[in-house]
mmCIF file of C-alpha atoms in Angstrom:
data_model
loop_
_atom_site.group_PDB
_atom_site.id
_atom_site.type_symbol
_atom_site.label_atom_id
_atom_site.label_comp_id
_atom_site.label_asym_id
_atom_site.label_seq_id
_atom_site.Cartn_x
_atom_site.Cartn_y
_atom_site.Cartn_z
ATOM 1 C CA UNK A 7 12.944 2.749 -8.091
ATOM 2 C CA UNK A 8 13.351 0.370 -5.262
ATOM 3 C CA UNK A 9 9.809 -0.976 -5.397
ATOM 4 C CA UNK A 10 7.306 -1.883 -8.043
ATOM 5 C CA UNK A 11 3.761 -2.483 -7.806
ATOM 6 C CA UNK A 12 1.681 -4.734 -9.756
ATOM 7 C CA UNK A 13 -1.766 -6.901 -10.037
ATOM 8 C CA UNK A 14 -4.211 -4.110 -10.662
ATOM 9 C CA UNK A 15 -7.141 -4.596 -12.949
ATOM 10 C CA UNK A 16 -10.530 -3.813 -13.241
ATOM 11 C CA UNK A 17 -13.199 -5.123 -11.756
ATOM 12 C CA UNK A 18 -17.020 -4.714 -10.477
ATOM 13 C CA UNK A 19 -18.370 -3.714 -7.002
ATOM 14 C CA UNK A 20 -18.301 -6.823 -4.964
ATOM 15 C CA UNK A 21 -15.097 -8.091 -6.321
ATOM 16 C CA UNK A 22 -11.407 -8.989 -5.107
ATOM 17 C CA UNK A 23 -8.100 -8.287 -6.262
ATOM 18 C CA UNK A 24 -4.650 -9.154 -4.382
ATOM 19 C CA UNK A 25 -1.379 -5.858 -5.023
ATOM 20 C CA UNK A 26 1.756 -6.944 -4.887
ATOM 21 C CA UNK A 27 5.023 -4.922 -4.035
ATOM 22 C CA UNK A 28 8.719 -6.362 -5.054
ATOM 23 C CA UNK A 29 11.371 -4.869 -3.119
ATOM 24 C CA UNK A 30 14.312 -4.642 -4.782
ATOM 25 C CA UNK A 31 17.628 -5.209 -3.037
ATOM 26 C CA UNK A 32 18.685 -1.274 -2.174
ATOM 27 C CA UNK A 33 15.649 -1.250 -0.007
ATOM 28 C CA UNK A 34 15.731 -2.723 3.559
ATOM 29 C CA UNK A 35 12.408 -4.885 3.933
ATOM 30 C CA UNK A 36 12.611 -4.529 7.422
ATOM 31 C CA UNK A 37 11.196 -1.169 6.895
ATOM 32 C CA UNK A 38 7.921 -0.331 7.545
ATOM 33 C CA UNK A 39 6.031 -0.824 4.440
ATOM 34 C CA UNK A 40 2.335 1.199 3.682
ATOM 35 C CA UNK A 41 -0.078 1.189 0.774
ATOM 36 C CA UNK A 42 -1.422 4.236 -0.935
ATOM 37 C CA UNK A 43 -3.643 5.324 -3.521
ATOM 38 C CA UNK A 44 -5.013 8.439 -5.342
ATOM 39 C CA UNK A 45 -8.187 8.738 -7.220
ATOM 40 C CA UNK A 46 -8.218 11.392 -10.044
ATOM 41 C CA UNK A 47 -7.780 14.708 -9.090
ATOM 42 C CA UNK A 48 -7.794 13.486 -5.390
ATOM 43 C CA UNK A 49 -4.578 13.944 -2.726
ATOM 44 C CA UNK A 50 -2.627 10.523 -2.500
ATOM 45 C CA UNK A 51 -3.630 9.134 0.660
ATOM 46 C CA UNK A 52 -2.669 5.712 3.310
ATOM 47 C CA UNK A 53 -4.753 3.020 2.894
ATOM 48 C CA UNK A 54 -2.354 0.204 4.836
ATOM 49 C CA UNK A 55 1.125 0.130 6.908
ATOM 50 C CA UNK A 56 2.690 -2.743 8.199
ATOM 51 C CA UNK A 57 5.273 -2.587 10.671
ATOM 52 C CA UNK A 58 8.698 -5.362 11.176
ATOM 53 C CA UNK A 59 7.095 -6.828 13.904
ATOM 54 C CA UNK A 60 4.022 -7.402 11.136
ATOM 55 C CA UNK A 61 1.569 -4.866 13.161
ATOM 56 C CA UNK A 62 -0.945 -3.585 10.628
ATOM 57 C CA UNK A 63 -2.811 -0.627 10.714
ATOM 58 C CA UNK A 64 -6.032 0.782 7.874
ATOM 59 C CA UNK A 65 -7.747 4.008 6.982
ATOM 60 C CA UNK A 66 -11.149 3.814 8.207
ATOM 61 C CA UNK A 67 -12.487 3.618 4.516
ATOM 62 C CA UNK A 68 -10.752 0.194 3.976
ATOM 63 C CA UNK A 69 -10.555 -1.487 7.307
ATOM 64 C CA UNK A 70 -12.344 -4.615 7.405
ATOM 65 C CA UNK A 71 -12.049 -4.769 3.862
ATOM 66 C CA UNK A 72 -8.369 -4.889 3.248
ATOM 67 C CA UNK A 73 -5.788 -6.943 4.336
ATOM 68 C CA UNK A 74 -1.616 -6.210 4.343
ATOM 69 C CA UNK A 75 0.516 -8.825 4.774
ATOM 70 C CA UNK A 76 4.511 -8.973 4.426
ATOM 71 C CA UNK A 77 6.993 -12.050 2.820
ATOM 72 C CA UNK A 78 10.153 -11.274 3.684
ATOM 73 C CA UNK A 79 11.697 -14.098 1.766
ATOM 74 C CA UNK A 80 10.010 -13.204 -1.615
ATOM 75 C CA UNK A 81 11.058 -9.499 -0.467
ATOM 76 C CA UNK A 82 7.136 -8.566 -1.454
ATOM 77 C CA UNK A 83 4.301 -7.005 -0.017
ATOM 78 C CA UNK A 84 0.497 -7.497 -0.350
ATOM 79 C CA UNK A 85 -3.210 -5.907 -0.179
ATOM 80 C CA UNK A 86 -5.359 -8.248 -0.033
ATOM 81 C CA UNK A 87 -8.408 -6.487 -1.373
ATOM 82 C CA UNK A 88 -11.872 -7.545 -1.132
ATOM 83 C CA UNK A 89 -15.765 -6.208 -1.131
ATOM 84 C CA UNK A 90 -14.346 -3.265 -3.365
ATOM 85 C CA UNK A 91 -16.588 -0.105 -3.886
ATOM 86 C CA UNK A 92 -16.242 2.187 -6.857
ATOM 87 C CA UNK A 93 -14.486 5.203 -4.141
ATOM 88 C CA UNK A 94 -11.708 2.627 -4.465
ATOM 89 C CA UNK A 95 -11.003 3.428 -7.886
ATOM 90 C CA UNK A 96 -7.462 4.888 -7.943
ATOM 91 C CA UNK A 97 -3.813 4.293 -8.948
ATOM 92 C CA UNK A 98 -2.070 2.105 -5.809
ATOM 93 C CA UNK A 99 1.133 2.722 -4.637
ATOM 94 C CA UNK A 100 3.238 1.566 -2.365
ATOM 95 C CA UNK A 101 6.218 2.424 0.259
ATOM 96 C CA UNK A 102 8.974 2.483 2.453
ATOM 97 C CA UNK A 103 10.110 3.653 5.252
ATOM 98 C CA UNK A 104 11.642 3.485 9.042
ATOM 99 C CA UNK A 105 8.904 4.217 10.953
ATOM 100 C CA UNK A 106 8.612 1.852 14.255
ATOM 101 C CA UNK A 107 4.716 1.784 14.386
ATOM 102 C CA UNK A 108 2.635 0.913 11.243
ATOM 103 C CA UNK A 109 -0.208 3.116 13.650
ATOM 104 C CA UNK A 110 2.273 6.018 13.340
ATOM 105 C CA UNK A 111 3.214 5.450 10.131
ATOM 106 C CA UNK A 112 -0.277 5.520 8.177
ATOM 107 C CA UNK A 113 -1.133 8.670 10.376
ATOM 108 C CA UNK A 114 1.854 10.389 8.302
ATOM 109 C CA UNK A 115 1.031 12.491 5.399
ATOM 110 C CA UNK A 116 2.771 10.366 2.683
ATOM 111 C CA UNK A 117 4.993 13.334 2.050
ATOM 112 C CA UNK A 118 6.590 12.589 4.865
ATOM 113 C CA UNK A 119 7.313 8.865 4.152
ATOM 114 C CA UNK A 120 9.495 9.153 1.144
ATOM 115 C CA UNK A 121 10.078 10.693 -2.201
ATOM 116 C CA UNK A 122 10.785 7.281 -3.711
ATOM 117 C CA UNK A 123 7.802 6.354 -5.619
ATOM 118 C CA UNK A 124 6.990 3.780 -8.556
ATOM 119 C CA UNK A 125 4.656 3.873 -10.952
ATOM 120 C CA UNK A 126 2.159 2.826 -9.202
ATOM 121 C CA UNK A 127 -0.758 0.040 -10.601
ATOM 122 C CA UNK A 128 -4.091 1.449 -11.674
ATOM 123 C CA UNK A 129 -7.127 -0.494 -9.763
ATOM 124 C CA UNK A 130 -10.953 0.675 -11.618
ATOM 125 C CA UNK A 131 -14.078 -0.652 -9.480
ATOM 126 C CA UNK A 132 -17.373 0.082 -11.646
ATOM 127 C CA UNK A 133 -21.198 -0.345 -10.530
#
């Protein structure tokens, strides 16, 4: 796969954790790059895009919360996550793809972005 995810964890309402991506060199970074997740038995869903020129976008269920930044010289990704809530609970993903607009990109079903996927990194929020 030409991503993988990592930094998951578990942790209780309140609390922070930071995902990372690592591209991998058959990737372009200068893609437009998105976080997902998917909570058991739920469809995967956008959470955060970020475009090349570093435009960000957020679901409404994370904004203010989150925060999706891009290093293109460590070729990685990050969600900065913080105040988490248990309806955050889910396996994060994340993406690639050459969309212009991180706005455009996020309002994609994430079908549409690719059918490269990793294995994702589970993140648990309890009470």
């Amino acid at each position: 796969v030409p991503y993988v995810e990592s930094g998951g964890g578990s942790v209780q309402t309140g609390g922070s954790l930071t995902l990372s991506c690592s591209a991998t060199s058959v990737i372009d970074f200068d893609y437009c790059w998105g976080w997902f997740r998917q909570a058991p038995g739920e469809e995967r869903e956008g959470v955060a895009a970020i475009d090349f020129d570093r435009n960000a976008a957020y679901s409404d269920s994370v904004a203010g919360r989150f925060n999706i930044t891009r290093d293109a010289v460590k070729r990685t990704v990050y969600l900065q996550m913080t105040a988490l809530e248990p309806n955050d609970t889910g396996i994060y993903y994340c993406a690639a793809a050459p969309y212009r607009s991180a706005a455009h990109a996020l309002g994609d079903s994430w079908r549409t972005w690719t059918s490269l996927w990793g294995q994702g990194t589970q993140v648990t929020v309890s009470e």
